[in-house]
PDB file of C-alpha atoms and ligand atoms in Angstrom:
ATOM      1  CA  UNK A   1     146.795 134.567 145.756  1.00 96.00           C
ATOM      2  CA  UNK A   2     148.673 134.484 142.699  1.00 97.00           C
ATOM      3  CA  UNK A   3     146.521 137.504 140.959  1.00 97.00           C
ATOM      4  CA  UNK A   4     147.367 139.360 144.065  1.00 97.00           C
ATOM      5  CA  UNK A   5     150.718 138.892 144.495  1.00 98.00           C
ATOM      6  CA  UNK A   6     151.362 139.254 140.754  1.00 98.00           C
ATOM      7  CA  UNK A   7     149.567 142.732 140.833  1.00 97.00           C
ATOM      8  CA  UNK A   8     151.626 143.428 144.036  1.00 97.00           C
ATOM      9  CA  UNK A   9     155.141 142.451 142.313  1.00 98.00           C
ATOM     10  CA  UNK A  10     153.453 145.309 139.008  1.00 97.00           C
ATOM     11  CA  UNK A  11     154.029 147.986 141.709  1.00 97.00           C
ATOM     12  CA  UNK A  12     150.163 147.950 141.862  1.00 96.00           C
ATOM     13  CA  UNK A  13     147.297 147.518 144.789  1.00 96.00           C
ATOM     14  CA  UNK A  14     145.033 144.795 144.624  1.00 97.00           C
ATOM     15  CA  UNK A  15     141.840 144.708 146.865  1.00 96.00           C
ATOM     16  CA  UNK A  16     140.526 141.570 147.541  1.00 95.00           C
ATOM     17  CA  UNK A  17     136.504 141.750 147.743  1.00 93.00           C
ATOM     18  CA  UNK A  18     134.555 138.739 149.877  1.00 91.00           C
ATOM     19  CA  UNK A  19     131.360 138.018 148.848  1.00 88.00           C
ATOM     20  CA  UNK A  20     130.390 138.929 152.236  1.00 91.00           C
ATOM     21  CA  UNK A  21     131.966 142.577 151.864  1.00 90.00           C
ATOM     22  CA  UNK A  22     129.180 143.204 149.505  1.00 88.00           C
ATOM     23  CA  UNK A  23     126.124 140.802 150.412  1.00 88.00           C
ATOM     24  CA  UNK A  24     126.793 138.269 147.746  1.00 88.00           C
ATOM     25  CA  UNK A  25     127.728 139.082 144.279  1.00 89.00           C
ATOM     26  CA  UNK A  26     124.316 140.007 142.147  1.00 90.00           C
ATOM     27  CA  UNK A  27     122.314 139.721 145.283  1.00 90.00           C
ATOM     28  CA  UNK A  28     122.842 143.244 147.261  1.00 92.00           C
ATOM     29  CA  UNK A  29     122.499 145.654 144.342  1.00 94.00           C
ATOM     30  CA  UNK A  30     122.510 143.953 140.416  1.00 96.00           C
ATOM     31  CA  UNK A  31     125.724 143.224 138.946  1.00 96.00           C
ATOM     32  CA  UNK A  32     125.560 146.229 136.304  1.00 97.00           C
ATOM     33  CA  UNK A  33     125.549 148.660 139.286  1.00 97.00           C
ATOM     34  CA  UNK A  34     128.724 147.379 140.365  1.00 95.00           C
ATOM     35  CA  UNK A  35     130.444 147.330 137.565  1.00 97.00           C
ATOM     36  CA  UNK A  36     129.986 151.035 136.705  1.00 98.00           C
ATOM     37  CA  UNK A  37     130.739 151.423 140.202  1.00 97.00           C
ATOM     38  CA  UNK A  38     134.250 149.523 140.358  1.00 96.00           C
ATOM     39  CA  UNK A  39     134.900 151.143 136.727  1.00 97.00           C
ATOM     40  CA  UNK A  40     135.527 154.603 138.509  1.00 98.00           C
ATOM     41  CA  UNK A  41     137.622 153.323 140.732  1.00 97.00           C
ATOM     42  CA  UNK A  42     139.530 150.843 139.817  1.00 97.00           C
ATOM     43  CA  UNK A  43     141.748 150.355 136.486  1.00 97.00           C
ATOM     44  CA  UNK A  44     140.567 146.445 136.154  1.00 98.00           C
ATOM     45  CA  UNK A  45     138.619 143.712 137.238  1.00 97.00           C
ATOM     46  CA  UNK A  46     139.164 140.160 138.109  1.00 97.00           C
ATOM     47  CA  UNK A  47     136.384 137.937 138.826  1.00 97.00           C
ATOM     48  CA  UNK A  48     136.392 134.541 140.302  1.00 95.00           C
ATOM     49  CA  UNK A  49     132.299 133.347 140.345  1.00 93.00           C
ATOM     50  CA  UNK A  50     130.219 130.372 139.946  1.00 90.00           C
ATOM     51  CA  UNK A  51     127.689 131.928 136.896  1.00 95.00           C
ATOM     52  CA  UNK A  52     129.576 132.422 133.764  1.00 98.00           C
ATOM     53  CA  UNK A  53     127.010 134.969 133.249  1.00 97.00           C
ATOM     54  CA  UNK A  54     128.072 137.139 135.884  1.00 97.00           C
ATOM     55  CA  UNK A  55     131.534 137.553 134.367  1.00 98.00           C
ATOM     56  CA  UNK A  56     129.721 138.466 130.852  1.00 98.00           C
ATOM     57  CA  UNK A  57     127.544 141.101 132.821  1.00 98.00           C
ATOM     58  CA  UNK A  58     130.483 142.940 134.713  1.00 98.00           C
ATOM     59  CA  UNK A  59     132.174 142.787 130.952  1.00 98.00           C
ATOM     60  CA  UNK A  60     128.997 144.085 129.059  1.00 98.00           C
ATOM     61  CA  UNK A  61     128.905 147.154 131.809  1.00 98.00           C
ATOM     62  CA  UNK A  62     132.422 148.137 132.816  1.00 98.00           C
ATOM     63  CA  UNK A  63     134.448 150.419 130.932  1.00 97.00           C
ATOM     64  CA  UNK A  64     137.987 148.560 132.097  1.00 98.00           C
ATOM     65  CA  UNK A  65     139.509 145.547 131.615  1.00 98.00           C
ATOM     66  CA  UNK A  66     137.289 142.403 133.183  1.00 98.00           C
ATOM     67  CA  UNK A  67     139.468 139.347 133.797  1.00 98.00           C
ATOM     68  CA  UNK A  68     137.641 135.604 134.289  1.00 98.00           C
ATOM     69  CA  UNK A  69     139.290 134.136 136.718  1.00 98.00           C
ATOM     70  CA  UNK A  70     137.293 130.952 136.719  1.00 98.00           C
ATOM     71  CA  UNK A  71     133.710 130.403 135.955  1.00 98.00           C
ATOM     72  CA  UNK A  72     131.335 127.499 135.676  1.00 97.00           C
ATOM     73  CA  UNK A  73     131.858 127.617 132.248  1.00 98.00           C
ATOM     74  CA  UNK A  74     135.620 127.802 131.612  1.00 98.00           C
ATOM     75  CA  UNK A  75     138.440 128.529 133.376  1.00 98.00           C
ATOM     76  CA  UNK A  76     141.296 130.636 130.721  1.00 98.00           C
ATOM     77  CA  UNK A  77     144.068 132.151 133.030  1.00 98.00           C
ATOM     78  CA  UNK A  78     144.658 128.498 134.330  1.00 98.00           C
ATOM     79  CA  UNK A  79     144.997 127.273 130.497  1.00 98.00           C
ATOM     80  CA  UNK A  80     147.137 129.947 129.433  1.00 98.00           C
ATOM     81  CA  UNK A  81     149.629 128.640 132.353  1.00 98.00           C
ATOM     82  CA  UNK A  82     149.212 125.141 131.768  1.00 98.00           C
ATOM     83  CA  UNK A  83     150.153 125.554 127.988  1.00 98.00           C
ATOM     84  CA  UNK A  84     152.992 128.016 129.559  1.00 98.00           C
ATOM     85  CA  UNK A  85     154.061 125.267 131.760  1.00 98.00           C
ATOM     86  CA  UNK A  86     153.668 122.561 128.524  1.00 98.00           C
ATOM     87  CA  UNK A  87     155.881 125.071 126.127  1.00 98.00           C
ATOM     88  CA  UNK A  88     158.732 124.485 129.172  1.00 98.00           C
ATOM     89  CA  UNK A  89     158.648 121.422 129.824  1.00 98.00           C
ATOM     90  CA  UNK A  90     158.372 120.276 125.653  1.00 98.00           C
ATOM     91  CA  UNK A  91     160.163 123.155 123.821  1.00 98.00           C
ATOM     92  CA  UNK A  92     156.889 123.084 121.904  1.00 98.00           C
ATOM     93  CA  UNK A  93     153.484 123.309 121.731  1.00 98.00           C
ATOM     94  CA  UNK A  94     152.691 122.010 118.068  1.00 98.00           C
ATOM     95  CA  UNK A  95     152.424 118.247 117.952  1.00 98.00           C
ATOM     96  CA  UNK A  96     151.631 117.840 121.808  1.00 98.00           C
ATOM     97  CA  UNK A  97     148.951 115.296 122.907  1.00 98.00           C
ATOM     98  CA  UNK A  98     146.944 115.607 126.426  1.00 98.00           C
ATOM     99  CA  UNK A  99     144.880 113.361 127.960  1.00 99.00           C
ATOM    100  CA  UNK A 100     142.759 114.642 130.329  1.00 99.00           C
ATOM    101  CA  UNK A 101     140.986 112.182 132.625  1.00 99.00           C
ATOM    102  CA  UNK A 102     137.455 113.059 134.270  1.00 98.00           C
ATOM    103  CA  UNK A 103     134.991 116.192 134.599  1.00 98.00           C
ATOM    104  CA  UNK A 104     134.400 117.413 131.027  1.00 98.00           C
ATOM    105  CA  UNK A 105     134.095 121.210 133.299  1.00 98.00           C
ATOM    106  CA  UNK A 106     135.410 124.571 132.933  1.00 98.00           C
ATOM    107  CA  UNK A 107     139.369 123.536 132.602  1.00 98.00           C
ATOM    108  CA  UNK A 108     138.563 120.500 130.327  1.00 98.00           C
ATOM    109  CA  UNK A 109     136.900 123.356 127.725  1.00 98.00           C
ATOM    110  CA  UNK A 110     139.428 125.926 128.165  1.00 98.00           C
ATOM    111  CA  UNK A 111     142.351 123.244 127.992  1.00 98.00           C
ATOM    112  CA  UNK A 112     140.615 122.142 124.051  1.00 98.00           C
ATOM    113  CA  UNK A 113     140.203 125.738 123.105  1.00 98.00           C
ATOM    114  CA  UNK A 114     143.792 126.113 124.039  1.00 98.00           C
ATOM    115  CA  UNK A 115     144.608 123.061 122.201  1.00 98.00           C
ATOM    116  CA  UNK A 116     142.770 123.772 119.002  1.00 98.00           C
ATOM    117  CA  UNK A 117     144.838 127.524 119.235  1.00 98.00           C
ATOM    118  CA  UNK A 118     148.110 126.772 119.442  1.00 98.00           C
ATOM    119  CA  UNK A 119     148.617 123.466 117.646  1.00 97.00           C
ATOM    120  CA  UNK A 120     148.224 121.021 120.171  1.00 98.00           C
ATOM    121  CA  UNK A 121     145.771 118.210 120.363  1.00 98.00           C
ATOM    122  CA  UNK A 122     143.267 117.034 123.734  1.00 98.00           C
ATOM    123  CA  UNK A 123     141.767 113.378 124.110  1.00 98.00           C
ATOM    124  CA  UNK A 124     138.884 113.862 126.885  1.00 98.00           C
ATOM    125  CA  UNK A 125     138.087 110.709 128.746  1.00 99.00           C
ATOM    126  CA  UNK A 126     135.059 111.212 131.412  1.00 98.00           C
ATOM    127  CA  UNK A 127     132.357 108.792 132.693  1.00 98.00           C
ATOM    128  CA  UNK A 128     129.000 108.643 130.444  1.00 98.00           C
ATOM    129  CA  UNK A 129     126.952 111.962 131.501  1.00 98.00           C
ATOM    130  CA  UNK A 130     129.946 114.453 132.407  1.00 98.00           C
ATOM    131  CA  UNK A 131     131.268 114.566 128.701  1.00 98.00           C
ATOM    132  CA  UNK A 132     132.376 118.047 127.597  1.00 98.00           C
ATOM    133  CA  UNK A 133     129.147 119.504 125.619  1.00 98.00           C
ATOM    134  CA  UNK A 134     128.830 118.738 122.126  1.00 98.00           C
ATOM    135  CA  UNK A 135     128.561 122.707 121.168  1.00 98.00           C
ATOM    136  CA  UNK A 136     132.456 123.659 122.944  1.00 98.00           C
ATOM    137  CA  UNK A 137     134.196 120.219 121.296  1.00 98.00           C
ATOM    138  CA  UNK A 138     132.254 121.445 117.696  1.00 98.00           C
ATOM    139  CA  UNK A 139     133.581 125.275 118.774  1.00 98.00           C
ATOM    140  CA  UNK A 140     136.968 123.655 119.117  1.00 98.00           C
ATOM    141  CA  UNK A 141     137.256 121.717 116.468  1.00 98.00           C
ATOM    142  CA  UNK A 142     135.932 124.776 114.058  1.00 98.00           C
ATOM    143  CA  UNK A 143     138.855 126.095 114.947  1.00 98.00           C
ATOM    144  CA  UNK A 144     141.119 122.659 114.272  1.00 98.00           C
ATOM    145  CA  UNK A 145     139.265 120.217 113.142  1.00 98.00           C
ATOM    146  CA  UNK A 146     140.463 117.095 115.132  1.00 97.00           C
ATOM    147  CA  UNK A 147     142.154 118.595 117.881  1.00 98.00           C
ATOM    148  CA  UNK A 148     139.472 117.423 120.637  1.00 98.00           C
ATOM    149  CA  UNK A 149     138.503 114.024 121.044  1.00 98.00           C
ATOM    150  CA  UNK A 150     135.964 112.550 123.691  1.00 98.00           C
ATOM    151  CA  UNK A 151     135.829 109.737 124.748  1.00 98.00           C
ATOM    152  CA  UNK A 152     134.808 107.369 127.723  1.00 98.00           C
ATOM    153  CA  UNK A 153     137.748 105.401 128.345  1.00 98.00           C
ATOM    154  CA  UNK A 154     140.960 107.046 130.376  1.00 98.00           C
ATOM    155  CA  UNK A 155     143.092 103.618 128.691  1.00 98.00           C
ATOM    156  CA  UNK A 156     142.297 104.770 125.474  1.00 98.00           C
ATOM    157  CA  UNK A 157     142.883 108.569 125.747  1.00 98.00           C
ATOM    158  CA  UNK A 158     146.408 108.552 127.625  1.00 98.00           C
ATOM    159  CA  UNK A 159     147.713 106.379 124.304  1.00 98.00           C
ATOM    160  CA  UNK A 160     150.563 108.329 122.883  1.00 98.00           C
ATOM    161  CA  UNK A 161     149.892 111.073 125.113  1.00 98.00           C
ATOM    162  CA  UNK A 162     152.527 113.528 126.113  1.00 98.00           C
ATOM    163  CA  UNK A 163     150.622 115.368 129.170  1.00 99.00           C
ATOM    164  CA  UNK A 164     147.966 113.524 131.747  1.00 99.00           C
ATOM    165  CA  UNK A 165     145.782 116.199 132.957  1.00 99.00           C
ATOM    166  CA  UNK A 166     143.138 115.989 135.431  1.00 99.00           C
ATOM    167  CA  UNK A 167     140.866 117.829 137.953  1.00 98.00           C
ATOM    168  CA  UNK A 168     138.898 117.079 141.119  1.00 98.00           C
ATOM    169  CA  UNK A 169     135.541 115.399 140.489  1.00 98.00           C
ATOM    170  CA  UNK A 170     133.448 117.843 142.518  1.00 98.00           C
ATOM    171  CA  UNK A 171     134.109 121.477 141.412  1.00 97.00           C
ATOM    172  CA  UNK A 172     133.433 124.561 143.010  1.00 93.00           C
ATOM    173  CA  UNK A 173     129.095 124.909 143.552  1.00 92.00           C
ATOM    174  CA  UNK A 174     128.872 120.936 143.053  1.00 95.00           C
ATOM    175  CA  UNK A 175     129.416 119.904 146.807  1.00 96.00           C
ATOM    176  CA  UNK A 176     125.475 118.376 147.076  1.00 97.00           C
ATOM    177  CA  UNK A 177     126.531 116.340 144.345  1.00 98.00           C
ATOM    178  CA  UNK A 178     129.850 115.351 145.869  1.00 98.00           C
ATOM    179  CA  UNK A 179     128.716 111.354 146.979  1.00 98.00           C
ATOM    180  CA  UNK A 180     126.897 110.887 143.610  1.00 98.00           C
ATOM    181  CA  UNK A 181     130.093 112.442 141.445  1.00 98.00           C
ATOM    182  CA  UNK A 182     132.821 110.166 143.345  1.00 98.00           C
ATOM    183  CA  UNK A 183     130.565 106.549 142.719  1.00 98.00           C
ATOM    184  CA  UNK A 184     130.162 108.222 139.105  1.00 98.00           C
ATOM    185  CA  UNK A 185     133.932 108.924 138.553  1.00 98.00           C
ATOM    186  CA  UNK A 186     135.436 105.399 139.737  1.00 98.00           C
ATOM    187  CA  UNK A 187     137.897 104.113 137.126  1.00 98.00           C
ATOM    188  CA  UNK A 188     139.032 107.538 136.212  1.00 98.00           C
ATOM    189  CA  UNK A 189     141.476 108.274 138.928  1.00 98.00           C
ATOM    190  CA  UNK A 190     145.306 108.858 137.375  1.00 99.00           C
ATOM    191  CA  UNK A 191     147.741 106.382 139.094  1.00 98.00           C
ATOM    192  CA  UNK A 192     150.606 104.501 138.615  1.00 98.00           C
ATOM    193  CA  UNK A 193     148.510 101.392 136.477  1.00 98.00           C
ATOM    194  CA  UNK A 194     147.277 104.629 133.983  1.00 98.00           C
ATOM    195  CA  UNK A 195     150.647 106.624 133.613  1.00 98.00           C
ATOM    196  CA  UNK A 196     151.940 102.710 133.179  1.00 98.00           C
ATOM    197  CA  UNK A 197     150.432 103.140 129.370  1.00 98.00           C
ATOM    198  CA  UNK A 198     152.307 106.202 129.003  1.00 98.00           C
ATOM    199  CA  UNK A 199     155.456 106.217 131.011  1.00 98.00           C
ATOM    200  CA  UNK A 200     156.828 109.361 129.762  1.00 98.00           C
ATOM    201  CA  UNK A 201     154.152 111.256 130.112  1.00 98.00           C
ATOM    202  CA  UNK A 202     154.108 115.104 132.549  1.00 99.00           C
ATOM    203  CA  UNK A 203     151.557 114.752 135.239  1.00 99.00           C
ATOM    204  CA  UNK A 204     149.134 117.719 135.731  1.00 99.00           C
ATOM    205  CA  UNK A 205     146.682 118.677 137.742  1.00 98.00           C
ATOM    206  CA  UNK A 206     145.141 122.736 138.127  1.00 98.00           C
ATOM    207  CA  UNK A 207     144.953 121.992 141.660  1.00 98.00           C
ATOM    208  CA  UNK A 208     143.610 121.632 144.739  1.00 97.00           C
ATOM    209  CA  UNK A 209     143.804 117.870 144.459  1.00 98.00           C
ATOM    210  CA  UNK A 210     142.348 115.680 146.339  1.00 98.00           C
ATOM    211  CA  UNK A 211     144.399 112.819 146.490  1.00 98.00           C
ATOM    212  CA  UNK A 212     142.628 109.499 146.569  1.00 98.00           C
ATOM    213  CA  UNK A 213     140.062 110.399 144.285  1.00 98.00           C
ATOM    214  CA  UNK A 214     140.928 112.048 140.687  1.00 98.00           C
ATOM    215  CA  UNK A 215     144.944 111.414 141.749  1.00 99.00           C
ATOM    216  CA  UNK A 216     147.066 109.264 143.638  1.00 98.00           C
ATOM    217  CA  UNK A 217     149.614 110.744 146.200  1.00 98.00           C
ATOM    218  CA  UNK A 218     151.857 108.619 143.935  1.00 98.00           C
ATOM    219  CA  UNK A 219     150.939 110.208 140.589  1.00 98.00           C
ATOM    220  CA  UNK A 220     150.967 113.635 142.408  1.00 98.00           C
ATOM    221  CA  UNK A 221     154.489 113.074 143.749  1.00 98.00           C
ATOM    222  CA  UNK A 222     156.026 110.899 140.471  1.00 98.00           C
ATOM    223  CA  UNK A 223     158.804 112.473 139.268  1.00 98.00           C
ATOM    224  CA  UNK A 224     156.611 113.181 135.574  1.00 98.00           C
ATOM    225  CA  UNK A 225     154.666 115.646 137.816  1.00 99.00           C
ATOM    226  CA  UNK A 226     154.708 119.078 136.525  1.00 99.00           C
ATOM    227  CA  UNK A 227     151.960 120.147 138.767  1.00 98.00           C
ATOM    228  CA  UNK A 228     154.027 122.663 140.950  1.00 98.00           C
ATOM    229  CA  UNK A 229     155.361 124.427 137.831  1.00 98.00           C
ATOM    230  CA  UNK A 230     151.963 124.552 136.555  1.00 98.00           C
ATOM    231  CA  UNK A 231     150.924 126.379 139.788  1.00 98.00           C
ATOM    232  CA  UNK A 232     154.031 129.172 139.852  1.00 98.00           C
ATOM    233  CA  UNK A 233     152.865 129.881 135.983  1.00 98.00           C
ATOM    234  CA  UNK A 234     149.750 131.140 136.930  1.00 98.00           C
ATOM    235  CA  UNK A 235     151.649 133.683 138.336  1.00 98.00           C
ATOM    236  CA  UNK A 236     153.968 134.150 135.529  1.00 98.00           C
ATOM    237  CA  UNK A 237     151.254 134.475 133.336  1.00 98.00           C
ATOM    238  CA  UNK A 238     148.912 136.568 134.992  1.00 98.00           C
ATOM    239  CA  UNK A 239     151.614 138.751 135.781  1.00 98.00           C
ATOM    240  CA  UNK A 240     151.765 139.567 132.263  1.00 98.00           C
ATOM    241  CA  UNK A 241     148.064 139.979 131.342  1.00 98.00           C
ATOM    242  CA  UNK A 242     147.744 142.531 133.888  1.00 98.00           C
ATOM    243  CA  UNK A 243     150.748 144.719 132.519  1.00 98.00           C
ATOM    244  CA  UNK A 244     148.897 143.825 129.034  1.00 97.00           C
ATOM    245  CA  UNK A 245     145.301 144.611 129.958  1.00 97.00           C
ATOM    246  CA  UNK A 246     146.616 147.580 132.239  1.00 95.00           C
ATOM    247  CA  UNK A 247     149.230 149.563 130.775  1.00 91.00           C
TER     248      UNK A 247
HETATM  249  N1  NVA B 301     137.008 122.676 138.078  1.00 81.22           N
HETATM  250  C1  NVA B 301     137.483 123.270 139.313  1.00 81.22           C
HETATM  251  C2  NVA B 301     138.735 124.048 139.055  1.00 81.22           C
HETATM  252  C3  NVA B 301     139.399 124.558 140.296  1.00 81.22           C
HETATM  253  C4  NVA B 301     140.591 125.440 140.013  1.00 81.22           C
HETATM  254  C5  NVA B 301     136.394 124.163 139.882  1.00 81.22           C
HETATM  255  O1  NVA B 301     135.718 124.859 139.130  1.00 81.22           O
HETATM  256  O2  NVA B 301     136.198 124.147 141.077  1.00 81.22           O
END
């Protein structure tokens, strides 16, 4: 919606394609076809798909602009919002602490290579087994050494925190795993006995939540929630890389 809508407000026309329009993404005819297909039509690309791979492929093969949109791997338009949403709400960026609380997924690594950009530093708490890999917190910390931290405790990573950030347990393509993921997660929800360590802290959340499981209805609707900021950026933002990647 909000890639739409922001390519709608540009005076532009963007055409939404279902998997089923084209029998599956990859499956009907390989992904470099398409690409050099959509490339004489289209002036851009934005791709929402499970494989990070299949982002990379439409990249390697089409001439204009290919935006990720979310992938398995990392998830970039919805941290350049969130540290849109942070600079807001904080007048800053350097200095800034987030905890995030859970999945060590595709927002958790694009939140720390945010982080280690622009000054700001990222305490990851998950359960044992669904840690961010060791290779993206060693590529983030290249970049700033110390700005991403994991860990295994939520207590210990919302500690001087400015920003709680979390995400659903079960991302998009993990739905077998769904019963095995919520025993796994327990004790990593954000409620109101976590923000209680860090009462000033902004409340976020990429959305859709699912309240009851990563948040609590109360967290959601606490007056530190910044969530529904954090959504409208996305269109703010991506407003703005299209009229970058497009003029
Ligand atoms: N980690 C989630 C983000 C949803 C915006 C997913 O990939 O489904």
């Amino acid at each position: 919606m909000s890639f739409q809508i922001a390519m709608a407000q540009l005076g532009g026309h963007p055409i939404y394609v279902k998997p089923e329009d084209i029998g599956g993404i990859g499956k009907r005819e390989p992904i470099k076809d398409m690409a050099r297909v959509l490339e004489r039509y289209a002036s851009g690309i934005m791709a929402r798909t499970f494989a990070h791979e299949t982002v990379i492929e439409l990249a390697k093969f089409a001439e204009i602009p290919v935006i990720n949109a979310l992938t398995d791997w990392s998830h970039p338009c919805q941290a350049m919002a969130d540290i849109m949403t942070i600079r807001e709400h904080f007048g800053k960026l350097n200095g800034i602490k987030i905890a995030y609380i859970g999945d060590g997924n595709n927002v958790a690594r694009s939140l720390s290579f945010g982080c280690a950009k622009l000054g700001m530093k990222i305490s990851i708490a998950s359960p044992k087994g669904y840690e961010l890999d060791k290779e993206s917190i060693d590529k983030a910390n290249q970049i700033t050494s110390g700005s991403t931290n994991q860990m295994n405790s939520p207590q210990d990573a919302v500690k001087n925190a400015d920003v709680i950030y979390t995400d659903t347990w079960v991302s998009m393509g993990q739905e077998t795993e769904k019963q095995k993921r919520i025993a796994d997660f327990q004790g990593f929800a954000v409620d109101a006995k976590l923000m209680s360590l860090a009462p000033k802290a902004k409340i976020m959340h990429c959305l859709p939540a699912y309240r009851g499981f990563e948040i609590t209805d109360e967290a959601m609707e606490s007056e530190n929630s910044i969530v529904f900021d954090e959504a409208e950026n996305r269109l703010h933002f991506q407003r703005a890389l299209l009229k970058k990647l497009l003029s």
